Amino acid sequence: MQAPTAPPTYESEILDHLGLVAGMYDELEIGEGIDSRIAQDLDRRAVSIGQAVKAMVLNGLGFACQSLYLTPRFFKNKPTDRLIGEGVEPEHLNDDTLGRALDSLYDYGVTELFRDLSAHAATQLGLTPRFAHLDATSFLAHGEYDEDEEPEDGVIQVRKGYSRDQRPDLNQVVLNLMVEHKAGLPVLMEPLSGNASDQGSFRELIDRHLGHLQNSHGFDYVVADSALYSSGHIQDLDEAGTKFVTRVPGTLNEAQQAIQDTNLADLKPLSDGYRAREKISEYGGVPQRWLIVYSEAAADRATESAAKRRDREHEAEKSAFRELEMREFSCREDAEKALSAFEEDLTGSEWAKKRVLRATRFTIGEEGVPVETGETSYLLRGTLVPSEVRLAELVKKKSFFIVATSELDENRLSGRELLEGYKGQSKVERGFRFLKDPQFVASSLFLESERRIMALLMVMTLCLLVYSALQWRIRKGLKESGQAYPDQKRNPTQRPTARWVFQSFEGIHVLHAGKQQFILNLEEHHRTVVSILGPEYERLYVSHPT
């Protein structure tokens, strides 16, 4: 009699959106790019460096809310063989393996490695941007760091510095980031010491890498906020033949005068909510176009804040004048001089009326009757009201901004395109918000090795690269195919965020039944995204029966 067949064993693993992350990591050939550049002895490793970095990217984009410097715990219930590679087990992804991978990234050079990987990724995605956006942010660093130690060449230092998180009391590191404007794809990253300044670091970053980036990505203009704009810096850019687009600091006298000389009636419509005029500037000895822009939205926002500031100035000036009214002057000339000096300092107030009064001194005579002494004095009297001129001045100051470019040919870069290029600066700011969102990556770093912090910052930027690429491909695919994805309210959209797509993939599992694998809870909208992304993604979300 034949023995009964043993029932299959069942095991469930969480897949969720991690197949999308793994698929994009592979599509952009990030792991292959790392492994082809960094020498490694695969006979002594269970996973390659590229696979170890993939594990960290999966953890960083896994909603784990834990440090990227992970342990096998994150992958304990994940299908590592499906996501990372055949034969990879969670215990292979231990602290030692991942730490040594970070060391290898540092030894190669994280900025150069990321630059090359991102250039290849942009080619894979078919991105040919005109604008590259540059900015910097800081990350808090927890741990013991010797501030008296001599700096080592090429290694950042964890230091106190200007904190964008309003925590100047804590140690930090700085990250320079450059993204392209179409997908918000990061094209360059550079870790810096916590006390680095934007102006100096931007200049050095551009000097070292801009030629390579322009050859790789083909962008025409570097875009940055006012930290890029200084006479020395724009001279360097001009000598290198690099075109810039940047905001002009409002503290420059020439900028203040340009706004003061601008009348709303002289402005031409630029785009919805914006009007502008242009002027040529020679600031820093570099011929450039200044686009003086009036923003209706900024004017609306400015009205309330400007009124509050004007009113504070007015109240302070009324209080000061009340004290002046209590003074007595021996002659009219002294009183008028004091009034004139007071008027010169008025900002938030103007006169409703004012005058100098002649006063006669009295003394109390016999039987309490007032008697003139023959002496006279002079008093100031007046009524101050809030200044409408000052209010208009403050509103105007906040309603305008100036964008400068060294591109003098309006046919190559029109005023509208110049404004849109500068407004694209929000993409790098969104990238920073992503990197510092603890649901995705981390706002604080906990490594005690500055070398590994530098490598970890590169891995974090790779997370942003994969995230941005997925969002770009999903939106592009939905538009081209005429399909839609349900948003949070179940309404169809062709522009879902990758974050929402990730959240909506929650609950997809891999069921192991003996030698068979089944994908559970995959719905129609999930299949839409997977099919748009292509066969390699479908492979990750397909059942594997025997």
Coordinates of C-alpha atoms in Angstrom, one line a residue:
M1 CA 0.0 0.0 0.0
Q2 CA 1.4 3.4 -1.1
A3 CA 2.1 5.8 1.8
P4 CA -0.1 8.9 1.8
T5 CA 1.5 12.1 0.3
A6 CA 2.5 14.6 3.0
P7 CA 0.4 17.8 2.8
P8 CA 2.3 20.8 1.5
T9 CA 3.6 23.3 4.0
Y10 CA 2.4 26.9 3.7
E11 CA 4.3 30.1 4.3
S12 CA 3.4 33.7 3.5
E13 CA 5.8 36.6 2.8
I14 CA 5.1 40.3 2.4
L15 CA 5.7 41.7 -1.1
D16 CA 3.6 44.9 -1.1
H17 CA 5.2 47.6 -3.3
L18 CA 8.8 46.3 -2.9
G19 CA 8.6 44.5 -6.3
L20 CA 8.2 47.9 -7.9
V21 CA 11.3 49.2 -6.1
A22 CA 13.3 46.1 -6.9
G23 CA 12.2 46.3 -10.6
M24 CA 13.2 49.9 -11.0
Y25 CA 16.6 49.3 -9.3
D26 CA 17.2 46.5 -11.9
E27 CA 15.8 48.5 -14.8
L28 CA 18.2 51.3 -14.1
E29 CA 21.0 48.7 -13.8
I30 CA 22.1 50.3 -10.5
G31 CA 23.4 47.0 -9.0
E32 CA 25.2 46.1 -12.2
G33 CA 26.8 49.6 -12.4
I34 CA 28.1 49.3 -8.8
D35 CA 29.4 45.7 -9.2
S36 CA 31.1 46.6 -12.5
R37 CA 33.0 49.5 -10.9
I38 CA 33.9 48.1 -7.5
A39 CA 36.2 45.0 -7.3
Q40 CA 34.8 42.3 -5.0
D41 CA 35.5 38.7 -4.2
L42 CA 32.2 37.0 -4.9
D43 CA 33.7 33.7 -3.7
R44 CA 33.8 35.1 -0.2
R45 CA 30.5 37.0 -0.3
A46 CA 26.9 35.7 -0.2
V47 CA 25.7 38.9 -1.8
S48 CA 27.5 41.4 -4.1
I49 CA 27.9 45.0 -3.1
G50 CA 25.2 45.9 -5.7
Q51 CA 22.8 43.5 -4.0
A52 CA 23.7 44.8 -0.5
V53 CA 22.9 48.4 -1.7
K54 CA 19.7 47.1 -3.2
A55 CA 18.7 45.7 0.2
M56 CA 19.3 49.1 1.7
V57 CA 17.3 50.8 -0.9
L58 CA 14.4 48.3 -0.4
N59 CA 14.6 49.0 3.3
G60 CA 14.7 52.8 2.8
L61 CA 11.6 52.7 0.6
G62 CA 9.9 50.0 2.7
F63 CA 7.8 52.2 5.1
A64 CA 9.9 50.6 7.8
C65 CA 10.4 53.8 9.8
Q66 CA 13.8 52.5 10.9
S67 CA 17.4 53.3 10.2
L68 CA 18.8 52.4 6.8
Y69 CA 21.6 50.7 8.6
L70 CA 19.4 47.7 8.8
T71 CA 19.4 44.2 10.2
P72 CA 18.0 41.0 8.7
R73 CA 14.9 41.7 10.7
F74 CA 13.4 43.9 7.9
F75 CA 13.7 41.0 5.5
K76 CA 12.7 38.2 7.8
N77 CA 9.2 38.1 6.2
K78 CA 10.2 39.3 2.7
P79 CA 10.8 37.2 -0.4
T80 CA 14.5 38.1 -0.6
D81 CA 15.2 35.5 -3.4
R82 CA 12.5 37.2 -5.5
L83 CA 13.5 40.8 -4.7
I84 CA 17.3 40.7 -4.4
G85 CA 18.5 37.5 -6.1
E86 CA 18.3 33.8 -6.2
G87 CA 19.7 32.2 -3.1
V88 CA 19.8 35.4 -1.0
E89 CA 18.5 34.8 2.5
P90 CA 17.7 37.4 5.2
E91 CA 20.6 36.3 7.3
H92 CA 23.0 37.2 4.5
L93 CA 22.0 40.9 4.9
N94 CA 23.6 41.4 8.3
D95 CA 25.3 44.5 9.7
D96 CA 28.8 43.3 8.7
T97 CA 27.8 42.7 5.1
L98 CA 26.1 46.1 4.8
G99 CA 28.8 47.9 6.7
R100 CA 31.5 46.6 4.4
A101 CA 29.3 47.5 1.4
L102 CA 29.2 51.1 2.7
D103 CA 33.0 51.1 3.2
S104 CA 33.4 49.9 -0.4
L105 CA 31.2 52.8 -1.7
Y106 CA 33.3 55.3 0.2
D107 CA 36.5 53.9 -1.0
Y108 CA 35.4 54.2 -4.6
G109 CA 34.1 57.8 -4.2
V110 CA 30.4 58.3 -3.5
T111 CA 29.9 61.5 -5.5
E112 CA 31.6 60.1 -8.6
L113 CA 29.9 56.8 -8.3
F114 CA 26.4 58.4 -7.9
R115 CA 27.1 60.8 -10.8
D116 CA 27.8 57.9 -13.2
L117 CA 24.9 55.8 -12.0
S118 CA 22.4 58.7 -12.3
A119 CA 23.7 59.5 -15.8
H120 CA 23.1 55.9 -16.9
A121 CA 19.6 56.0 -15.2
A122 CA 18.6 59.2 -17.1
T123 CA 19.7 57.5 -20.4
Q124 CA 17.6 54.5 -19.5
L125 CA 14.6 56.7 -18.9
G126 CA 15.1 58.8 -22.0
L127 CA 15.4 62.1 -19.9
T128 CA 17.1 65.0 -21.7
P129 CA 16.5 67.9 -19.3
R130 CA 17.3 71.6 -20.1
F131 CA 17.6 72.6 -16.4
A132 CA 19.6 71.2 -13.5
H133 CA 18.5 72.4 -10.0
L134 CA 21.0 72.8 -7.2
D135 CA 20.4 73.2 -3.5
A136 CA 21.6 72.0 -0.1
T137 CA 20.1 70.6 3.1
S138 CA 21.4 69.3 6.5
F139 CA 20.9 66.1 8.4
L140 CA 21.3 65.7 12.2
A141 CA 24.0 63.2 13.1
H142 CA 23.8 61.4 16.5
G143 CA 26.9 59.9 18.0
E144 CA 30.3 60.7 19.5
Y145 CA 32.5 62.7 17.2
D146 CA 35.9 64.2 18.1
E147 CA 35.7 67.9 17.1
D148 CA 39.4 68.3 18.0
E149 CA 40.5 65.6 15.6
E150 CA 42.5 66.8 12.5
P151 CA 40.3 66.6 9.4
E152 CA 41.2 63.7 7.1
D153 CA 41.5 64.6 3.4
G154 CA 38.3 63.6 1.6
V155 CA 36.3 62.8 4.8
I156 CA 33.5 65.0 6.0
Q157 CA 33.3 66.2 9.6
V158 CA 30.2 66.0 11.7
R159 CA 30.0 69.6 13.1
K160 CA 27.5 72.2 14.2
G161 CA 26.6 74.7 11.5
Y162 CA 23.7 76.6 9.9
S163 CA 20.8 74.2 10.7
R164 CA 17.9 74.1 8.3
D165 CA 16.1 72.1 11.0
Q166 CA 16.4 75.0 13.5
R167 CA 18.6 72.9 15.7
P168 CA 22.0 74.8 15.8
D169 CA 22.8 73.0 19.0
L170 CA 23.2 69.6 17.4
N171 CA 25.8 68.1 15.1
Q172 CA 25.0 67.7 11.5
V173 CA 26.2 66.9 8.0
V174 CA 25.3 68.8 4.8
L175 CA 24.1 67.3 1.5
N176 CA 24.4 69.2 -1.8
L177 CA 21.9 67.8 -4.3
M178 CA 21.3 68.5 -8.0
V179 CA 18.2 67.2 -9.8
E180 CA 16.9 67.5 -13.4
H181 CA 13.6 69.3 -13.9
K182 CA 11.4 66.8 -15.7
A183 CA 11.2 63.9 -13.3
G184 CA 13.0 65.4 -10.3
L185 CA 15.7 62.7 -10.8
P186 CA 18.8 63.4 -8.7
V187 CA 21.9 63.7 -11.0
L188 CA 24.5 64.7 -8.5
M189 CA 25.0 64.4 -4.7
E190 CA 27.9 65.5 -2.5
P191 CA 28.2 65.0 1.3
L192 CA 29.8 67.9 3.2
S193 CA 30.9 68.8 6.7
G194 CA 28.2 70.2 9.0
N195 CA 29.7 73.7 8.9
A196 CA 30.0 74.0 5.1
S197 CA 28.5 77.1 3.4
D198 CA 26.3 77.0 0.3
Q199 CA 28.2 79.6 -1.6
G200 CA 31.6 78.0 -1.4
S201 CA 30.4 74.4 -1.8
F202 CA 28.2 75.2 -4.8
R203 CA 31.1 76.7 -6.6
E204 CA 33.4 73.8 -5.9
L205 CA 30.8 71.2 -6.9
I206 CA 30.1 72.9 -10.2
D207 CA 33.8 73.4 -11.0
R208 CA 34.5 69.6 -10.4
H209 CA 31.5 68.0 -12.0
L210 CA 29.6 70.3 -14.3
G211 CA 31.4 69.5 -17.5
H212 CA 30.8 65.8 -17.0
L213 CA 27.2 66.3 -16.1
Q214 CA 26.6 68.5 -19.2
N215 CA 28.1 65.8 -21.4
S216 CA 26.1 63.0 -19.7
H217 CA 22.7 64.8 -19.3
G218 CA 22.9 67.5 -21.9
F219 CA 21.3 70.2 -19.8
D220 CA 21.7 73.8 -20.7
Y221 CA 21.3 75.8 -17.4
V222 CA 22.2 75.4 -13.8
V223 CA 19.4 76.7 -11.6
A224 CA 19.8 77.7 -7.9
D225 CA 18.5 80.0 -5.3
S226 CA 20.3 83.2 -4.3
A227 CA 23.1 81.3 -2.6
L228 CA 24.6 80.8 -6.1
Y229 CA 24.5 84.5 -6.9
S230 CA 27.6 86.4 -6.0
S231 CA 30.0 88.4 -8.2
G232 CA 32.8 85.9 -7.9
H233 CA 30.7 82.9 -8.5
I234 CA 28.9 84.2 -11.6
Q235 CA 32.3 85.3 -13.0
D236 CA 33.6 81.7 -12.6
L237 CA 30.5 80.3 -14.3
D238 CA 30.8 82.7 -17.1
E239 CA 34.5 81.9 -17.7
A240 CA 33.6 78.2 -17.7
G241 CA 30.9 78.9 -20.3
T242 CA 28.1 77.7 -17.9
K243 CA 24.7 79.3 -18.3
F244 CA 23.0 80.0 -15.0
V245 CA 19.4 80.8 -13.8
T246 CA 19.2 82.1 -10.3
R247 CA 17.3 84.4 -8.0
V248 CA 18.9 87.7 -7.3
P249 CA 19.3 88.4 -3.6
G250 CA 16.9 91.1 -2.5
T251 CA 19.6 92.7 -0.4
L252 CA 21.5 94.0 -3.5
N253 CA 21.1 97.7 -4.0
E254 CA 20.7 97.3 -7.7
A255 CA 17.9 94.8 -7.2
Q256 CA 16.1 97.1 -4.7
Q257 CA 16.4 100.0 -7.2
A258 CA 15.1 97.9 -10.1
I259 CA 12.0 96.9 -8.1
Q260 CA 11.5 100.5 -7.0
D261 CA 11.7 101.7 -10.6
T262 CA 9.2 99.2 -11.8
N263 CA 5.5 100.3 -12.3
L264 CA 2.8 97.7 -12.6
A265 CA 1.4 99.4 -15.7
D266 CA 4.7 98.8 -17.5
L267 CA 4.6 95.0 -17.0
K268 CA 3.7 92.4 -19.6
P269 CA 1.7 89.2 -18.9
L270 CA 4.1 86.3 -18.5
S271 CA 2.0 83.4 -17.4
D272 CA -1.0 82.9 -15.1
G273 CA -0.6 85.1 -12.1
Y274 CA 2.7 86.6 -13.2
R275 CA 3.7 89.8 -15.0
A276 CA 7.2 91.0 -15.7
R277 CA 9.7 93.2 -17.4
E278 CA 13.3 92.7 -18.4
K279 CA 16.5 94.7 -18.0
I280 CA 20.1 94.1 -18.7
S281 CA 22.5 94.0 -15.8
E282 CA 26.3 94.0 -15.7
Y283 CA 26.5 92.8 -12.0
G284 CA 29.8 91.2 -11.3
G285 CA 31.1 92.2 -14.8
V286 CA 28.9 89.5 -16.4
P287 CA 26.2 90.6 -18.9
Q288 CA 22.9 89.1 -17.9
R289 CA 19.2 89.4 -18.3
W290 CA 17.2 90.2 -15.2
L291 CA 13.5 89.2 -15.2
I292 CA 11.7 91.5 -12.7
V293 CA 8.6 89.4 -11.9
Y294 CA 5.4 90.5 -10.2
S295 CA 3.5 87.7 -8.5
E296 CA -0.2 88.2 -7.8
A297 CA -0.2 85.3 -5.3
A298 CA 2.8 86.9 -3.5
A299 CA 1.0 90.2 -3.4
D300 CA -2.1 88.6 -1.8
R301 CA 0.1 87.0 0.8
A302 CA 2.1 90.1 1.4
T303 CA -0.9 92.4 2.2
E304 CA -1.6 91.0 5.6
S305 CA 2.0 90.6 6.8
A306 CA 2.9 94.0 5.4
A307 CA 0.0 95.7 7.3
K308 CA 1.1 94.0 10.5
R309 CA 4.7 95.2 10.1
R310 CA 3.5 98.8 9.2
D311 CA 1.2 98.8 12.2
R312 CA 4.0 97.7 14.5
E313 CA 6.2 100.5 13.2
H314 CA 3.3 103.0 13.6
E315 CA 2.6 102.0 17.3
A316 CA 6.3 102.4 18.1
E317 CA 6.4 105.8 16.5
K318 CA 3.2 107.0 18.3
S319 CA 4.7 105.9 21.6
A320 CA 8.0 107.8 20.8
F321 CA 6.0 111.0 19.9
R322 CA 4.1 110.9 23.1
E323 CA 7.4 111.1 25.0
L324 CA 8.5 114.0 22.7
E325 CA 5.2 115.8 23.5
M326 CA 6.2 115.8 27.2
R327 CA 9.4 117.8 26.5
E328 CA 9.6 121.6 26.8
F329 CA 11.8 123.6 24.4
S330 CA 13.2 127.0 25.3
C331 CA 12.8 128.4 21.8
R332 CA 10.7 127.7 18.7
E333 CA 13.8 126.8 16.7
D334 CA 14.8 124.0 19.0
A335 CA 11.2 122.6 18.9
E336 CA 11.2 122.7 15.1
K337 CA 14.6 121.0 14.9
A338 CA 13.4 118.2 17.2
L339 CA 10.2 117.8 15.1
S340 CA 12.2 117.7 11.9
A341 CA 14.6 115.1 13.3
F342 CA 11.6 112.9 14.5
E343 CA 10.0 113.2 11.0
E344 CA 13.2 111.9 9.3
D345 CA 12.9 108.6 11.2
L346 CA 9.2 108.0 10.5
T347 CA 8.5 104.8 8.5
G348 CA 5.1 103.4 9.4
S349 CA 3.4 106.7 10.2
E350 CA 2.4 110.0 8.5
W351 CA 1.0 113.2 9.9
A352 CA -2.7 113.9 10.1
K353 CA -1.7 117.2 11.8
K354 CA 1.3 118.7 13.5
R355 CA 2.2 122.0 15.1
V356 CA 4.5 123.9 17.5
L357 CA 2.7 125.6 20.5
R358 CA 4.0 128.6 22.5
A359 CA 3.3 128.0 26.2
T360 CA 3.4 130.5 29.0
R361 CA 4.8 129.5 32.4
F362 CA 2.7 130.2 35.5
T363 CA 3.3 129.9 39.2
I364 CA 0.8 129.8 42.1
G365 CA 0.5 133.1 43.8
E366 CA -1.2 134.3 46.9
E367 CA -4.4 132.6 47.8
G368 CA -3.7 129.9 45.1
V369 CA -4.2 132.2 42.1
P370 CA -2.0 131.4 39.0
V371 CA 0.4 134.2 38.1
E372 CA 2.4 134.5 34.8
T373 CA 6.2 134.3 35.4
G374 CA 7.1 136.0 32.2
E375 CA 8.9 132.9 30.9
T376 CA 7.8 131.0 27.8
S377 CA 8.4 127.5 26.4
Y378 CA 7.5 125.6 23.2
L379 CA 5.7 122.2 22.9
L380 CA 5.1 119.8 20.1
R381 CA 1.6 118.5 19.3
G382 CA 0.4 116.3 16.5
T383 CA -1.6 113.3 15.4
L384 CA 0.1 110.3 13.6
V385 CA -1.8 107.9 11.4
P386 CA -0.7 104.6 9.7
S387 CA 1.2 105.4 6.5
E388 CA -0.5 104.1 3.3
V389 CA 2.7 104.9 1.4
R390 CA 4.7 102.6 3.7
L391 CA 2.1 99.8 3.3
A392 CA 2.3 100.0 -0.5
E393 CA 6.1 100.0 -0.3
L394 CA 6.2 96.9 1.8
V395 CA 3.6 95.1 -0.3
K396 CA 5.5 96.0 -3.5
K397 CA 8.8 94.7 -2.0
K398 CA 7.3 91.3 -1.2
S399 CA 5.3 91.1 -4.5
F400 CA 8.4 91.2 -6.7
F401 CA 11.4 89.0 -7.2
I402 CA 14.2 89.0 -9.8
V403 CA 15.5 86.0 -11.7
A404 CA 18.8 86.4 -13.5
T405 CA 20.3 84.4 -16.4
S406 CA 23.5 84.7 -18.4
E407 CA 21.5 83.5 -21.4
L408 CA 21.1 86.8 -23.4
D409 CA 19.3 85.2 -26.4
E410 CA 15.6 85.4 -25.8
N411 CA 15.0 83.0 -28.7
R412 CA 16.9 80.3 -26.8
L413 CA 15.3 81.1 -23.4
S414 CA 12.2 83.3 -23.4
G415 CA 11.0 85.1 -20.3
R416 CA 8.3 82.5 -19.8
E417 CA 10.8 79.7 -20.0
L418 CA 13.1 81.5 -17.7
L419 CA 10.4 81.8 -15.0
E420 CA 9.4 78.2 -15.4
G421 CA 13.0 77.0 -15.2
Y422 CA 13.4 78.9 -11.9
K423 CA 10.1 77.6 -10.5
G424 CA 11.3 74.1 -11.1
Q425 CA 13.6 74.7 -8.2
S426 CA 10.8 73.2 -6.1
K427 CA 11.7 69.8 -7.4
V428 CA 15.0 69.7 -5.5
E429 CA 13.1 71.0 -2.4
R430 CA 10.6 68.2 -2.8
G431 CA 13.6 65.8 -3.0
F432 CA 14.8 67.0 0.4
R433 CA 11.4 66.6 1.9
F434 CA 11.4 63.1 0.7
L435 CA 14.8 62.3 2.1
K436 CA 14.0 63.7 5.5
D437 CA 10.5 62.0 5.7
P438 CA 11.0 59.3 8.4
Q439 CA 8.4 57.2 6.7
F440 CA 10.7 56.7 3.8
V441 CA 14.3 57.2 4.8
A442 CA 15.5 59.2 7.8
S443 CA 15.9 62.8 9.0
S444 CA 18.7 61.8 11.4
L445 CA 21.8 59.6 11.0
F446 CA 23.1 57.3 13.7
L447 CA 26.5 56.0 12.3
E448 CA 29.6 56.9 14.2
S449 CA 31.9 56.6 11.1
E450 CA 32.0 59.7 8.9
R451 CA 33.0 57.5 5.9
R452 CA 29.9 55.4 6.3
I453 CA 27.8 58.5 6.8
M454 CA 29.0 59.7 3.4
A455 CA 28.1 56.3 1.8
L456 CA 24.8 56.2 3.6
L457 CA 23.9 59.6 2.1
M458 CA 24.6 58.2 -1.3
V459 CA 22.3 55.2 -0.6
M460 CA 19.6 57.6 0.6
T461 CA 19.9 59.6 -2.7
L462 CA 19.7 56.3 -4.6
C463 CA 16.3 55.8 -2.8
L464 CA 15.2 59.2 -4.2
L465 CA 16.5 58.2 -7.7
V466 CA 14.4 55.0 -7.7
Y467 CA 11.4 56.8 -6.3
S468 CA 11.5 59.6 -8.8
A469 CA 12.1 57.2 -11.7
L470 CA 9.1 55.1 -10.7
Q471 CA 6.8 58.1 -10.4
W472 CA 8.0 59.4 -13.8
R473 CA 7.5 56.0 -15.5
I474 CA 4.0 55.4 -13.9
R475 CA 2.7 58.8 -14.9
K476 CA 4.2 58.7 -18.4
G477 CA 2.8 55.2 -18.9
L478 CA -0.7 56.1 -17.7
K479 CA -0.8 59.1 -20.0
E480 CA 0.5 57.3 -23.1
S481 CA -1.9 54.4 -22.6
G482 CA -4.9 56.5 -21.7
Q483 CA -5.4 54.6 -18.5
A484 CA -5.9 56.0 -15.0
Y485 CA -5.1 55.0 -11.4
P486 CA -7.6 55.5 -8.5
D487 CA -6.5 58.2 -6.1
Q488 CA -7.3 58.3 -2.3
K489 CA -10.9 59.1 -3.1
R490 CA -11.2 56.4 -5.7
N491 CA -11.2 59.1 -8.5
P492 CA -9.2 58.3 -11.6
T493 CA -5.9 60.1 -12.1
Q494 CA -3.0 60.0 -14.4
R495 CA -0.7 61.7 -12.0
P496 CA -0.6 59.5 -8.8
T497 CA 2.4 60.0 -6.5
A498 CA 4.7 57.1 -6.1
R499 CA 4.0 57.4 -2.4
W500 CA 0.3 56.7 -2.9
V501 CA 1.0 53.9 -5.3
F502 CA 3.3 52.3 -2.7
Q503 CA 0.6 52.7 0.0
S504 CA -2.1 51.2 -2.3
F505 CA 0.0 48.1 -2.9
E506 CA -0.1 47.2 0.8
G507 CA -1.4 43.7 1.5
I508 CA 0.1 41.9 -1.5
H509 CA 1.7 38.7 -0.3
V510 CA 3.6 35.7 -1.7
L511 CA 2.1 32.4 -0.6
H512 CA 4.5 29.4 -0.6
A513 CA 2.6 26.1 -0.9
G514 CA 5.3 23.4 -1.2
K515 CA 7.2 24.2 -4.3
Q516 CA 4.6 26.6 -5.7
Q517 CA 4.4 30.3 -5.2
F518 CA 1.1 32.3 -5.5
I519 CA 0.6 36.1 -5.4
L520 CA -2.3 37.1 -3.2
N521 CA -4.5 40.2 -3.2
L522 CA -3.3 41.6 -6.5
E523 CA -6.2 43.7 -7.8
E524 CA -6.9 45.3 -11.2
H525 CA -5.4 48.7 -10.5
H526 CA -2.2 46.9 -9.3
R527 CA -2.0 45.0 -12.6
T528 CA -2.5 48.2 -14.5
V529 CA 0.7 49.7 -12.9
V530 CA 2.7 46.5 -13.2
S531 CA 1.7 46.0 -16.9
I532 CA 2.6 49.7 -17.7
L533 CA 6.1 49.2 -16.1
G534 CA 6.8 46.1 -18.2
P535 CA 7.6 42.4 -18.2
E536 CA 10.3 42.5 -15.6
Y537 CA 7.9 43.9 -13.1
E538 CA 5.2 41.4 -14.1
R539 CA 7.7 38.7 -13.4
L540 CA 8.0 39.9 -9.8
Y541 CA 4.2 39.9 -9.3
V542 CA 3.4 36.6 -11.0
S543 CA 2.7 33.2 -9.4
H544 CA 5.2 30.5 -9.9
P545 CA 3.4 27.1 -10.0
T546 CA 5.4 23.9 -10.6

